[in-house]
PDB file of C-alpha atoms in Angstrom:
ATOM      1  CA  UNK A 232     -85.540  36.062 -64.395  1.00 94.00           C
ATOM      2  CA  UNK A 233     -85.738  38.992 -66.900  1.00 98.00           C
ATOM      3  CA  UNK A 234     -84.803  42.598 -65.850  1.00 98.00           C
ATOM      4  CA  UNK A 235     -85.248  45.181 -67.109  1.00 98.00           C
ATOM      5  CA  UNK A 236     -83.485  48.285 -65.837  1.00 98.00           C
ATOM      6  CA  UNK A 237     -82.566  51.842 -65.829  1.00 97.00           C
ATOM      7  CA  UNK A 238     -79.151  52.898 -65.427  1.00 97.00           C
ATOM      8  CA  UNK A 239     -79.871  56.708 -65.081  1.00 96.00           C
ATOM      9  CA  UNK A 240     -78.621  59.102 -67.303  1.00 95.00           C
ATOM     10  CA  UNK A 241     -74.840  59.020 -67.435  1.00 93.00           C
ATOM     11  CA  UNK A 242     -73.291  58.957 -63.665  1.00 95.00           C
ATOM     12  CA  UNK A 243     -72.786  55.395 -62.783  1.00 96.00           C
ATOM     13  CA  UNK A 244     -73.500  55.924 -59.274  1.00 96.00           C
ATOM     14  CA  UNK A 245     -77.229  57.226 -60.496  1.00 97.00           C
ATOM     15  CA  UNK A 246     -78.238  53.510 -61.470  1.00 97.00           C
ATOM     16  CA  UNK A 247     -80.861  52.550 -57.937  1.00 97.00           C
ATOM     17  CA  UNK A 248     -78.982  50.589 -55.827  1.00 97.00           C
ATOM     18  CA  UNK A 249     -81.268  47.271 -56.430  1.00 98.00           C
ATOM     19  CA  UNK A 250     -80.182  47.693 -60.094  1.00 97.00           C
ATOM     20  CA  UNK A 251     -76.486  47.485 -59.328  1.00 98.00           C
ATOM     21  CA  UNK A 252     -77.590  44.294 -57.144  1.00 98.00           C
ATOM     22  CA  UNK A 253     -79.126  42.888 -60.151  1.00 98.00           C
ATOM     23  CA  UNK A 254     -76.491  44.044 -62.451  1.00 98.00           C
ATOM     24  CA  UNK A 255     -73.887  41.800 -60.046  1.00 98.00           C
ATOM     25  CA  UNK A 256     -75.902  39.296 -60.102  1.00 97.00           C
ATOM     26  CA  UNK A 257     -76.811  38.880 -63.520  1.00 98.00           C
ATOM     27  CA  UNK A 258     -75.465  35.837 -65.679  1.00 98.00           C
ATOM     28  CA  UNK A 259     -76.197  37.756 -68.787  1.00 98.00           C
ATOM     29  CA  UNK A 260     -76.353  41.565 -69.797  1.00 98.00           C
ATOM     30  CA  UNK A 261     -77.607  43.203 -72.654  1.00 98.00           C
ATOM     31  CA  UNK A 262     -76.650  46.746 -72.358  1.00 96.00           C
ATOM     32  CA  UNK A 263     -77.428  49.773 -74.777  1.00 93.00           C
ATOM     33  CA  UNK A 264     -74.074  50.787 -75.695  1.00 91.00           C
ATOM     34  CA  UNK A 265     -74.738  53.371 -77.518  1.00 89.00           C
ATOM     35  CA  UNK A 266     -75.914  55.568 -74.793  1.00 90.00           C
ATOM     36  CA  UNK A 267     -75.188  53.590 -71.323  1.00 93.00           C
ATOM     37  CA  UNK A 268     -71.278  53.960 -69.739  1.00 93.00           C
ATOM     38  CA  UNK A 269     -69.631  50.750 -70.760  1.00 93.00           C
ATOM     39  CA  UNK A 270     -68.143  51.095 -66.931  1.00 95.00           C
ATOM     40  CA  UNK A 271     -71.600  49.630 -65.841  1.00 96.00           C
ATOM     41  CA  UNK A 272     -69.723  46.605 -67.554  1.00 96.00           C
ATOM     42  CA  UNK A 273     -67.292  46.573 -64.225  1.00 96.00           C
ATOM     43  CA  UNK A 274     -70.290  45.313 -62.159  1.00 95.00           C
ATOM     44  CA  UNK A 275     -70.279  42.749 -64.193  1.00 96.00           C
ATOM     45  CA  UNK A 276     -69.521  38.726 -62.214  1.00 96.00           C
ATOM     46  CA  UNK A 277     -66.866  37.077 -63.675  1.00 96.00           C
ATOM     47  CA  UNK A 278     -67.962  34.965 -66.314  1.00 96.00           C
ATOM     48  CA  UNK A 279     -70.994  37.063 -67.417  1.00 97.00           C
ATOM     49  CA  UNK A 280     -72.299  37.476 -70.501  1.00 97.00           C
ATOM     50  CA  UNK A 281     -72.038  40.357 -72.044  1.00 97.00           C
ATOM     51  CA  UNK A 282     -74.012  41.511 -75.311  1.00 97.00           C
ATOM     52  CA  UNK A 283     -74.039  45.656 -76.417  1.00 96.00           C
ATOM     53  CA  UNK A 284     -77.690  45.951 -78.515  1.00 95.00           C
ATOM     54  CA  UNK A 285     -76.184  48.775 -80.476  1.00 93.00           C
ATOM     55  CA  UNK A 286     -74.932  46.307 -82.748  1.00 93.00           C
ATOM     56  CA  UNK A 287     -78.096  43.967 -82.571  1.00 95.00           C
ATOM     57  CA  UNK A 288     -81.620  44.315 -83.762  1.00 95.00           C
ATOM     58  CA  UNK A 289     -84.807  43.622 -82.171  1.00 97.00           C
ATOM     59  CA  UNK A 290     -85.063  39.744 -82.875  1.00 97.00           C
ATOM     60  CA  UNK A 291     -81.306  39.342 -81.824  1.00 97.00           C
ATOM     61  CA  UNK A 292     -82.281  40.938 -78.271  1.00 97.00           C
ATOM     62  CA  UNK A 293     -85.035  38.532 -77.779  1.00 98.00           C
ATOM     63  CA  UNK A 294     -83.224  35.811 -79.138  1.00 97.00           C
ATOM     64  CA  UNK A 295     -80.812  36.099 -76.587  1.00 97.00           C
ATOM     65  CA  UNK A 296     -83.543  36.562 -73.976  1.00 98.00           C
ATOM     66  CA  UNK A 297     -85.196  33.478 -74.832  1.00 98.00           C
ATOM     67  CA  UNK A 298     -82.045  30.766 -74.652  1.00 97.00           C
ATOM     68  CA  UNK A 299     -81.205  32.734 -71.115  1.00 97.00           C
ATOM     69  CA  UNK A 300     -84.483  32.017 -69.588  1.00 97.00           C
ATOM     70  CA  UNK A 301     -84.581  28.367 -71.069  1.00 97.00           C
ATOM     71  CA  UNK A 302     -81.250  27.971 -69.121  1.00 97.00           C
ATOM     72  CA  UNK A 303     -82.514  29.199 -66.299  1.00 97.00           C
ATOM     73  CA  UNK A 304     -79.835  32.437 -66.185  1.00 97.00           C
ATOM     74  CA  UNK A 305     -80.418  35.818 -64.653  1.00 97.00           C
ATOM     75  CA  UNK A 306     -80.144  38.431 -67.759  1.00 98.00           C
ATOM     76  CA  UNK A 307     -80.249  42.102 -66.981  1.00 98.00           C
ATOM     77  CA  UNK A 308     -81.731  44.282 -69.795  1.00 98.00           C
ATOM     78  CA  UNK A 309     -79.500  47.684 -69.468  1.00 97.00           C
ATOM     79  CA  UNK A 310     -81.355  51.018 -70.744  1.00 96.00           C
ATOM     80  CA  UNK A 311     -80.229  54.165 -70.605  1.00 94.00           C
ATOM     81  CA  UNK A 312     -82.333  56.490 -68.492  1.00 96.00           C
ATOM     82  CA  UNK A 313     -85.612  55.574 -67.167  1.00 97.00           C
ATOM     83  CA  UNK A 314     -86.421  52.306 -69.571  1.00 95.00           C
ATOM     84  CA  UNK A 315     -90.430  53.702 -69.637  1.00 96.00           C
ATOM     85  CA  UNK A 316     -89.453  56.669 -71.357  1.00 95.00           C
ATOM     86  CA  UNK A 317     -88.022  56.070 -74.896  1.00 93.00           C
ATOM     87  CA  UNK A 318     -86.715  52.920 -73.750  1.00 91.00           C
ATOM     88  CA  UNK A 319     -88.658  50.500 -76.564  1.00 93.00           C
ATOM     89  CA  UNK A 320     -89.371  48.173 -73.717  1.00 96.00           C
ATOM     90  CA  UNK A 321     -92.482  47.714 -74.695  1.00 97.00           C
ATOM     91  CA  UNK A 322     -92.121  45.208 -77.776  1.00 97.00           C
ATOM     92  CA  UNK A 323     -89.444  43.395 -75.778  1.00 97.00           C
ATOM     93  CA  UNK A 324     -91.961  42.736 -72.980  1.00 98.00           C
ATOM     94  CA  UNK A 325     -94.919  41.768 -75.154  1.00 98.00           C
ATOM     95  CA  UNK A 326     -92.648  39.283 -76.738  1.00 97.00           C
ATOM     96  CA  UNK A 327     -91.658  37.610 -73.001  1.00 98.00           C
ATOM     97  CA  UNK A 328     -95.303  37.350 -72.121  1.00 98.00           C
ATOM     98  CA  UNK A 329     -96.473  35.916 -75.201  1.00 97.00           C
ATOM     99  CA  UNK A 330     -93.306  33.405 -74.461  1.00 97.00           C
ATOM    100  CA  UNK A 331     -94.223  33.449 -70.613  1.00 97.00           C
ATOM    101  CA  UNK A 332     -91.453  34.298 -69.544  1.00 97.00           C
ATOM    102  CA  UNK A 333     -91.456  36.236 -65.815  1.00 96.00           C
ATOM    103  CA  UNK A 334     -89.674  39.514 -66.028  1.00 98.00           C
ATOM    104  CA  UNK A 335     -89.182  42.953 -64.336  1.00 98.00           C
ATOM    105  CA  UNK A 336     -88.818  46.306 -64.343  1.00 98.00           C
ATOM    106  CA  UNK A 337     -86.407  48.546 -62.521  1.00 97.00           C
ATOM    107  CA  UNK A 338     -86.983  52.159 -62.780  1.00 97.00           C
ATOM    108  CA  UNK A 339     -84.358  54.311 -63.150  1.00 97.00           C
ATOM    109  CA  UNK A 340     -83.375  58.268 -63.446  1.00 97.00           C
ATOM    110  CA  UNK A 341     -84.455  60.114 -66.662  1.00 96.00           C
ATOM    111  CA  UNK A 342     -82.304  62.341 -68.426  1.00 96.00           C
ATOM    112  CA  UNK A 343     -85.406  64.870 -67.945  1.00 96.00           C
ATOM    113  CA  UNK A 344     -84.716  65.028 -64.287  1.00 97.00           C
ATOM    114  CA  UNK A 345     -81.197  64.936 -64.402  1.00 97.00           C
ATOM    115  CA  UNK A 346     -81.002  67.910 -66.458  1.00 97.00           C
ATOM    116  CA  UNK A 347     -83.114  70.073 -63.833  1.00 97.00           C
ATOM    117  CA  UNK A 348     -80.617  68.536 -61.114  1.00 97.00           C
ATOM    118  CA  UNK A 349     -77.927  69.838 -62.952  1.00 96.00           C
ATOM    119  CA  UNK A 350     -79.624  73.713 -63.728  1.00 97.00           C
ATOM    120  CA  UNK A 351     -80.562  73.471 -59.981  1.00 97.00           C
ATOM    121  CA  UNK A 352     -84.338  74.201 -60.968  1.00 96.00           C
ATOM    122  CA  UNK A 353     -87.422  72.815 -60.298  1.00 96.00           C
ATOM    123  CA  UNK A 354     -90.212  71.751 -63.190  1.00 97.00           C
ATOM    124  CA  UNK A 355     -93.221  72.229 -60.945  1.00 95.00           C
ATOM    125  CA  UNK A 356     -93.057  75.797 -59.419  1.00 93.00           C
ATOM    126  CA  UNK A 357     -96.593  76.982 -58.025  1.00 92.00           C
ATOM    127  CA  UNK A 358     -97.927  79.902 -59.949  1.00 92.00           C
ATOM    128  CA  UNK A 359     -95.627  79.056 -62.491  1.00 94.00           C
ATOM    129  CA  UNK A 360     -96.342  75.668 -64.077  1.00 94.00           C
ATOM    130  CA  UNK A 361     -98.001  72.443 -62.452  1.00 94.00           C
ATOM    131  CA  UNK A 362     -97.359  70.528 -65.594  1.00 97.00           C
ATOM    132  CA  UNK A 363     -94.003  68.666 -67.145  1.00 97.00           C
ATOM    133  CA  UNK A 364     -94.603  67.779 -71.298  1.00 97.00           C
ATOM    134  CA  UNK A 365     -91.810  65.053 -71.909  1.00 97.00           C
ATOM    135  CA  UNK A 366     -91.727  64.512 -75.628  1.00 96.00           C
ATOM    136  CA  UNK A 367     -89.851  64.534 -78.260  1.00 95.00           C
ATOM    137  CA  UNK A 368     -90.039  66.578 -82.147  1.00 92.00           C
ATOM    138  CA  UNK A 369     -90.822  64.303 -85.462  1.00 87.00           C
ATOM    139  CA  UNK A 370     -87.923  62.932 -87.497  1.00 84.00           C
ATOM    140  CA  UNK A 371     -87.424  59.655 -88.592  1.00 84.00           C
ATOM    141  CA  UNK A 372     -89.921  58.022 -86.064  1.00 84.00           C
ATOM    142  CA  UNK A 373     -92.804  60.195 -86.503  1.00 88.00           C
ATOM    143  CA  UNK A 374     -95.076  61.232 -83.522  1.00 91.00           C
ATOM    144  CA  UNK A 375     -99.008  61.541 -83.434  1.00 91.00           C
ATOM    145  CA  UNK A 376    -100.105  64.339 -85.355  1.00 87.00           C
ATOM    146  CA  UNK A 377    -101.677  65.761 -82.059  1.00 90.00           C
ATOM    147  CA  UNK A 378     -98.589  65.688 -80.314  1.00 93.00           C
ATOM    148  CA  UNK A 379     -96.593  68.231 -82.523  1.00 93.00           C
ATOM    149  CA  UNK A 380     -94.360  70.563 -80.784  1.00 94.00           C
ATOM    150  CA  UNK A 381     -96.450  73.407 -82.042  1.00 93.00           C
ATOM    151  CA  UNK A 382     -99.508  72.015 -80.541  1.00 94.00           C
ATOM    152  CA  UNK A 383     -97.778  71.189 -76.882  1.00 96.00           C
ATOM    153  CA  UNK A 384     -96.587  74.802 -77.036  1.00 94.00           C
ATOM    154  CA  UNK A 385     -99.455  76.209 -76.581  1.00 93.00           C
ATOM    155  CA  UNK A 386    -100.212  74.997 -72.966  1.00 94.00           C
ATOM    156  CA  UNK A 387     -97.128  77.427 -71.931  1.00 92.00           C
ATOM    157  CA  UNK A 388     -95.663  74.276 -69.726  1.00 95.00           C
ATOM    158  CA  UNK A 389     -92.508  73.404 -68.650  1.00 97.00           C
ATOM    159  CA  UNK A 390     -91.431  70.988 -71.328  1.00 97.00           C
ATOM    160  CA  UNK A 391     -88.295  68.823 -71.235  1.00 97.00           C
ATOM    161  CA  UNK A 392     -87.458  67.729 -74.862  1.00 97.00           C
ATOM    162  CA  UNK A 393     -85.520  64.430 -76.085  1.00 95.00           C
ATOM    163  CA  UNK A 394     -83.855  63.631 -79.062  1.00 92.00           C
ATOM    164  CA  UNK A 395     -83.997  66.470 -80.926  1.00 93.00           C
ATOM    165  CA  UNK A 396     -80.973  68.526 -80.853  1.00 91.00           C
ATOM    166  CA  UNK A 397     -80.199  67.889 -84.726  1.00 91.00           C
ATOM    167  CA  UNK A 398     -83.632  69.765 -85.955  1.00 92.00           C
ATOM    168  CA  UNK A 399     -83.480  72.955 -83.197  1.00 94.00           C
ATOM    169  CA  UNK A 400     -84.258  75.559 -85.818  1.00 94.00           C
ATOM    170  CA  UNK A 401     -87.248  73.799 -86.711  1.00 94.00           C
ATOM    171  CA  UNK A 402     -88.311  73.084 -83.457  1.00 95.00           C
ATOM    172  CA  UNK A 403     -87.588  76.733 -82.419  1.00 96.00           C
ATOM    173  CA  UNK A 404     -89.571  77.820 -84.725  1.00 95.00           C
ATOM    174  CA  UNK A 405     -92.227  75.215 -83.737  1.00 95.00           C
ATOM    175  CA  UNK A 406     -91.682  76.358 -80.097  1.00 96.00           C
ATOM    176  CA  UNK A 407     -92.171  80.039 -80.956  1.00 95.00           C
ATOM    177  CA  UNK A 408     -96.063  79.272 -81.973  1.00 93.00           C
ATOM    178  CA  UNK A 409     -96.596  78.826 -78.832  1.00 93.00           C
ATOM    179  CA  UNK A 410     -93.913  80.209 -76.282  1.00 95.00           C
ATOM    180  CA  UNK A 411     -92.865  83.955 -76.654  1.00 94.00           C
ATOM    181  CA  UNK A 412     -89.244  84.687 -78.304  1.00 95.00           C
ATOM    182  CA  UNK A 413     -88.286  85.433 -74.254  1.00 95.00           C
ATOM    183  CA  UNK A 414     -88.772  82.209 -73.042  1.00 96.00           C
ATOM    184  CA  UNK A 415     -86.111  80.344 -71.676  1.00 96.00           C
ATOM    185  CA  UNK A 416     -84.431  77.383 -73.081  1.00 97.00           C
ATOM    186  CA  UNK A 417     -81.458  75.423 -71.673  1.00 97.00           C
ATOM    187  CA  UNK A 418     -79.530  72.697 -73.586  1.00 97.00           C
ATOM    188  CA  UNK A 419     -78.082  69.970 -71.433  1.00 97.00           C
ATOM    189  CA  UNK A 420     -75.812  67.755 -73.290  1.00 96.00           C
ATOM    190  CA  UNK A 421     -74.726  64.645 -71.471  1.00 95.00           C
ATOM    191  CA  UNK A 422     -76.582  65.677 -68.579  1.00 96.00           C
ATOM    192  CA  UNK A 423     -74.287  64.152 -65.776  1.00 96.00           C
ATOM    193  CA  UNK A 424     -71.755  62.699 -67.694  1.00 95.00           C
ATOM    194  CA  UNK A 425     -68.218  64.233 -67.082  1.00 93.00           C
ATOM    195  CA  UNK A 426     -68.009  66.313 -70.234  1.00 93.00           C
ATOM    196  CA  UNK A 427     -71.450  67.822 -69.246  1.00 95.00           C
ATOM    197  CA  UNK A 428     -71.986  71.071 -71.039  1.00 96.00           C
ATOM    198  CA  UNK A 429     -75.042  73.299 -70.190  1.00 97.00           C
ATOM    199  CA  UNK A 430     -76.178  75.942 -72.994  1.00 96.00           C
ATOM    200  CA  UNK A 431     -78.705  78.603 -71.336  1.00 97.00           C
ATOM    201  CA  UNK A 432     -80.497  81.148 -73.778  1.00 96.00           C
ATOM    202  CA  UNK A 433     -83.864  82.140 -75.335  1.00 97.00           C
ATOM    203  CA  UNK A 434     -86.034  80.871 -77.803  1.00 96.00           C
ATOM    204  CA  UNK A 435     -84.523  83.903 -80.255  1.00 96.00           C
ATOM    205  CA  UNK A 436     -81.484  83.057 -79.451  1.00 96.00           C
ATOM    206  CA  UNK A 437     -80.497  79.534 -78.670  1.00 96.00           C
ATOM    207  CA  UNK A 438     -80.137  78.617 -82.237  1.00 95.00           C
ATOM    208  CA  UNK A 439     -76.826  81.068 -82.677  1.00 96.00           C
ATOM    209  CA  UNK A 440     -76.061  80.412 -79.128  1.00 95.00           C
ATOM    210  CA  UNK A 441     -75.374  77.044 -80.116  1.00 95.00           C
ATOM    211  CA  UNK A 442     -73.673  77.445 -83.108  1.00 93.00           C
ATOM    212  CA  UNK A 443     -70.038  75.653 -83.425  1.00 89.00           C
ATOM    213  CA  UNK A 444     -70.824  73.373 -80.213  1.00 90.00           C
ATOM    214  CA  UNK A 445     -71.842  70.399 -82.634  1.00 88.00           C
ATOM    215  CA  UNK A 446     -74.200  68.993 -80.515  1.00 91.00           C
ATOM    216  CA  UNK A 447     -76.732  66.350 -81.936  1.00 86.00           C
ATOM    217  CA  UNK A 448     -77.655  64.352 -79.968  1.00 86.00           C
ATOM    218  CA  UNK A 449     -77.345  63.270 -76.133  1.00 91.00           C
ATOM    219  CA  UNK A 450     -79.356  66.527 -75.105  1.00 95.00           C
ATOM    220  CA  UNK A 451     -82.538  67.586 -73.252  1.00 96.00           C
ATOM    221  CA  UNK A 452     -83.697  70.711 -73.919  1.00 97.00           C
ATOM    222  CA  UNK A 453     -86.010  72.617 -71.870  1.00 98.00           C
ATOM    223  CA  UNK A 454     -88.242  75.127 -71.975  1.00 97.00           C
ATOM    224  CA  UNK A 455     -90.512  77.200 -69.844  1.00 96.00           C
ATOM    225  CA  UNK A 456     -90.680  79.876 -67.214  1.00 95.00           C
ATOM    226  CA  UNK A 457     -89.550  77.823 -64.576  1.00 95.00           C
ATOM    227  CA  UNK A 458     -85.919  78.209 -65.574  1.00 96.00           C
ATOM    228  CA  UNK A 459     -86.073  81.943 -64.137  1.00 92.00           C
ATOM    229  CA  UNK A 460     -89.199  83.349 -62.882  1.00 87.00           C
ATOM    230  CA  UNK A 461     -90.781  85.155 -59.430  1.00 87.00           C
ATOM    231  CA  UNK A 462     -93.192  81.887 -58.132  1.00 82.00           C
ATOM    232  CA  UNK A 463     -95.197  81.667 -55.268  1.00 83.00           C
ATOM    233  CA  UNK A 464     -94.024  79.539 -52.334  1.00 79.00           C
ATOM    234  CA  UNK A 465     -95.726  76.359 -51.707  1.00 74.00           C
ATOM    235  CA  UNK A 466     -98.389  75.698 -49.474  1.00 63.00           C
ATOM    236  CA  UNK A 467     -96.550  72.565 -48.250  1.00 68.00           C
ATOM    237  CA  UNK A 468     -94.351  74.000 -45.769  1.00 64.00           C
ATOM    238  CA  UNK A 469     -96.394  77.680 -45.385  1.00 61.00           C
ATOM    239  CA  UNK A 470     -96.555  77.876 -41.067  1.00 58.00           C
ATOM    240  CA  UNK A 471    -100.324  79.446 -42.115  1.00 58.00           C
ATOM    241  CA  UNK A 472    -101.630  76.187 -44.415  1.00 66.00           C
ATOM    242  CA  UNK A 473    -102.824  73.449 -42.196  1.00 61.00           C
ATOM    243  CA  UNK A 474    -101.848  69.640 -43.039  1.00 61.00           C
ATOM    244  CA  UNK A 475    -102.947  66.332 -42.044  1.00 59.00           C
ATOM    245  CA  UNK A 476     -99.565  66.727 -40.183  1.00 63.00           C
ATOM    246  CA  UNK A 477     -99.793  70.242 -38.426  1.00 61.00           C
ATOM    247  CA  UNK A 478    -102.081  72.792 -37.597  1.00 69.00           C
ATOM    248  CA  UNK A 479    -101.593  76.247 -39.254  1.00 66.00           C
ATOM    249  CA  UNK A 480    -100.409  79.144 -37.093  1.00 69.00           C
ATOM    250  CA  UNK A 481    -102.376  82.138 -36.537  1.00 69.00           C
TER     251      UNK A 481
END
């Protein structure tokens, strides 16, 4: 069996608990190096092998997926994150089932999410924003020409941004078509990681807020209202909503 899974996004106690089973278990491992904590690699059985993609290409990750499942061995396909998001899963599975080979996919937690853990705030406050825009800005894979930043701006959501610490000028200037120079913005390198550093600012003045940090890459940045703002409380937990659960009090 294939699987594929998430590790989180840097604390190697955030992989899911069946994905450190797995990991254990697994006669083979092809891990994303670049971006996953080699210490993963002390799950790792005795004898297991052990292959970091960063140095391979597509065809030598499938390569080594095929002769696994032939022999019958247990491989565990280590992503960073959550593999569904940014993960380039996707040709890796169409390739098993055109092979038919069985495989899996183990969920993990997204840098996104981690990020809010670590600013303590919430993406979804009521009266505030009901709606979380995960994407990313153009570089040297492109993105659909409806999905610019300066497009996605203009719903005024809470946005969580990936890979594009290396162009934030131009995307703060993309952000400010739609966002006001006020808004908030927090950087979150290595969210979770132990040299975690957390940048918060404005859209007018992130840019020199982050100058001499040299960070790249390895950073969400978010933007929106919900990073400081009045909200109203939810109806959830309000003693005067009813629920399927309680009554409301009068």
């Amino acid at each position: 069996m294939i699987s594929f899974i998430g590790a989180g996004p840097g604390d190697v106690d955030l992989i899911t608990v069946k994905g450190r089973r797995l990991l254990e278990e697994a006669d083979v491992i092809i891990y994303a190096g670049s971006l996953v904590d080699a210490r993963h690699m002390d799950s790792a059985k005795e004898g297991a092998e052990i292959y970091n993609s960063a140095t391979m290409h597509l065809d030598d990750v499938l390569d080594v997926m095929k002769k696994s499942a032939e022999a019958g061995k247990n491989l565990v396909r280590l992503h960073t994150g959550d593999p569904s998001v940014y993960g380039a899963i996707q040709e890796q599975m169409d390739a098993l089932d055109e092979w038919g080979i069985d495989y899996e996919v183990i969920p993990g937690v997204s840098s996104f999410s981690a990020a809010a853990a670590s600013l303590k705030r919430e993406f979804t406050l009521p009266g505030v924003s009901q709606t979380v825009i995960l994407t990313r800005r153009a570089g040297r894979t492109p993105v659909p020409e409806g999905e610019s930043i300066d497009k996605l701006a203009a719903h005024g959501a809470s946005m969580a941004i990936f890979l594009s610490a290396g162009q934030l000028e131009a995307l703060v200037e993309d952000l400010k078509k739609g966002y006001t120079d006020d808004t908030l913005v927090a950087v979150v390198y290595k969210a979770t990681w132990a040299d975690e550093i957390v940048v918060r600012s404005t859209l007018k003045d992130v840019v020199k807020d982050m100058e001499g940090r040299d960070i790249y890459k390895h950073a969400q940045i978010l933007v929106g209202d919900f990073l400081d703002s009045d909200y109203e409380k939810s109806k959830l937990y309000d003693k005067h909503f009813s629920t399927e659960y309680r009554k409301a009090e009068r």
